[in-house]
mmCIF file of C-alpha atoms in Angstrom:
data_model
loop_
_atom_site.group_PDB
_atom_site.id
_atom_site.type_symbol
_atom_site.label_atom_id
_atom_site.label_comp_id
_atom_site.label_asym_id
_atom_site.label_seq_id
_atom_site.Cartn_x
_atom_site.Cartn_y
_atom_site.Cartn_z
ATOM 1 C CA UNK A 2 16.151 -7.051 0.659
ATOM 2 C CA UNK A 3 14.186 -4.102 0.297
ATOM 3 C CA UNK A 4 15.531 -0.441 -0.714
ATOM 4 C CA UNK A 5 15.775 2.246 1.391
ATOM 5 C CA UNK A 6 12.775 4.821 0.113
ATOM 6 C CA UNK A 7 14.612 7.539 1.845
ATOM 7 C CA UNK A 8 17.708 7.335 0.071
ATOM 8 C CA UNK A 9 16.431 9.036 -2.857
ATOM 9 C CA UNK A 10 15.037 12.474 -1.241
ATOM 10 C CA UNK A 11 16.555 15.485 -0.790
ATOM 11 C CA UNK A 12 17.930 16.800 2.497
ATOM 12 C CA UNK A 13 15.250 19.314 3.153
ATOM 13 C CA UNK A 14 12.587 16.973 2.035
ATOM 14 C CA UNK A 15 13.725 14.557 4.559
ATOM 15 C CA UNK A 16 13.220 17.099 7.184
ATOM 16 C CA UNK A 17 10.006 17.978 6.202
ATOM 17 C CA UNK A 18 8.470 14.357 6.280
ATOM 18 C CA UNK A 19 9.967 13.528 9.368
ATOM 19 C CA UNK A 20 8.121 16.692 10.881
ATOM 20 C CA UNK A 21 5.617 15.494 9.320
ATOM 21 C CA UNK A 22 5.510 12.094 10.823
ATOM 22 C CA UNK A 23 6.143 13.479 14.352
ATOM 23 C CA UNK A 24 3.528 15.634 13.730
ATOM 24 C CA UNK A 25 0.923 12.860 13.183
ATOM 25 C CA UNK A 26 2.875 10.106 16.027
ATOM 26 C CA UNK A 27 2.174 12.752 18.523
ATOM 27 C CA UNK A 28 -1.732 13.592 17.176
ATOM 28 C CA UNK A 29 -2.042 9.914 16.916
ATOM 29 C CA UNK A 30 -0.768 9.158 20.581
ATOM 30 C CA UNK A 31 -2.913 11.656 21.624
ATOM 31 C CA UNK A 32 -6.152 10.186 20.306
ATOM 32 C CA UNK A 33 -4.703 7.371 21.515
ATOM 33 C CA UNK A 34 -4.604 8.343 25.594
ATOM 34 C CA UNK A 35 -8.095 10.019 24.853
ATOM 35 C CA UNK A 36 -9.487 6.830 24.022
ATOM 36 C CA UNK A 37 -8.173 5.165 26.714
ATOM 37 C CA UNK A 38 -9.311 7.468 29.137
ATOM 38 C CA UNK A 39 -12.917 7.720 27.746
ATOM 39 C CA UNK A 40 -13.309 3.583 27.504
ATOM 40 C CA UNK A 41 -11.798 3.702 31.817
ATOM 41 C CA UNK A 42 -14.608 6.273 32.304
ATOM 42 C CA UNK A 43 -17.486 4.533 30.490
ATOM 43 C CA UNK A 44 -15.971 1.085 32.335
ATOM 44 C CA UNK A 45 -16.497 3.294 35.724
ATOM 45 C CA UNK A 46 -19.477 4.346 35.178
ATOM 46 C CA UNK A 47 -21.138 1.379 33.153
ATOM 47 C CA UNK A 48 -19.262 -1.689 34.588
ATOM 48 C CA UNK A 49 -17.826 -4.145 32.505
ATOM 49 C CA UNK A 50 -21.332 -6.131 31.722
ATOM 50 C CA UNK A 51 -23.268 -3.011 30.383
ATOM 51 C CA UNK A 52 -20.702 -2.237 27.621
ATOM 52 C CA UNK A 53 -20.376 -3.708 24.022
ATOM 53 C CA UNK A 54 -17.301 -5.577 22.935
ATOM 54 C CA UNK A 55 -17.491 -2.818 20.308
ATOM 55 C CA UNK A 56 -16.810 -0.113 22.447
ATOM 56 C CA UNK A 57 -12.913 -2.163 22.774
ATOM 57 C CA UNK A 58 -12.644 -1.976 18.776
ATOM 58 C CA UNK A 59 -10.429 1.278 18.493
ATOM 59 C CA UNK A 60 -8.091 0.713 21.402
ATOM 60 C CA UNK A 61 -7.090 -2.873 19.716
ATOM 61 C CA UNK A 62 -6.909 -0.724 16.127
ATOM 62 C CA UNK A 63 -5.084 2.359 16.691
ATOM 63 C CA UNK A 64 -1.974 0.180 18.041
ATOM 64 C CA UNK A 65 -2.135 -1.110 14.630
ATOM 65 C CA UNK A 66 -2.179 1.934 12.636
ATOM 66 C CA UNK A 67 0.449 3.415 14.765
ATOM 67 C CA UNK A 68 3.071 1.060 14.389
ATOM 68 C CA UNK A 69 3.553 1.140 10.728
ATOM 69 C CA UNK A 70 4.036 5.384 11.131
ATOM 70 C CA UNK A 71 6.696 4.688 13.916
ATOM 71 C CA UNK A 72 8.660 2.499 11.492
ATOM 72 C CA UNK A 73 8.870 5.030 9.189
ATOM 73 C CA UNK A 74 9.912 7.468 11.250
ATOM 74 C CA UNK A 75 12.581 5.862 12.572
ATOM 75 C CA UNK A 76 13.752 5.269 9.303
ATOM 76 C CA UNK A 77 13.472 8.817 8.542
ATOM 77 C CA UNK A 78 15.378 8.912 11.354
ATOM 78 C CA UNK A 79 18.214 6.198 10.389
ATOM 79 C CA UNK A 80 18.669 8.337 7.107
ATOM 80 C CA UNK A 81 19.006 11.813 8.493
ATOM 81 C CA UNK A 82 21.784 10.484 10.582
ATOM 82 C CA UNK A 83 23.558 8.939 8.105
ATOM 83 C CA UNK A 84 23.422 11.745 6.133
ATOM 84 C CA UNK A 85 24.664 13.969 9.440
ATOM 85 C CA UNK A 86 21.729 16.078 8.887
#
């Protein structure tokens, strides 16, 4: 089983990374809605036949690099409450 990176930081460092990663969740989610409501527009306007396949590429890859940052945090998370931070 794999050790708990957080274990080993101090209190106030803690804090600081898991502003940090809420920070970047909420920046990410919001690149995230932009790009889904730019790809709807271009589908409006375009129609499904005019666009490229690669046009879909960063909807199907920010899910990806999103879920690995909300892991983290919620083990940031899982350690500041154990702590009773």
């Amino acid at each position: 089983m794999k050790k708990n990176i957080y274990e080993e930081l101090t209190n106030e460092k803690l804090i600081k990374k898991r502003d940090l990663f809420k920070g970047v969740s909420i920046g990410f989610g919001v690149i995230f809605l932009l790009a889904i409501g730019i790809i709807v527009y271009i589908l409006s306007v375009k129609g499904l036949k005019n666009v490229s396949i690669a046009t879909f590429i960063p909807i199907f890859i920010l899910p990806i690099t999103f879920i690995p940052m909300l892991i983290n945090l919620s083990l940031l998370n899982k350690e500041i409450k154990s702590r009773n931070l």
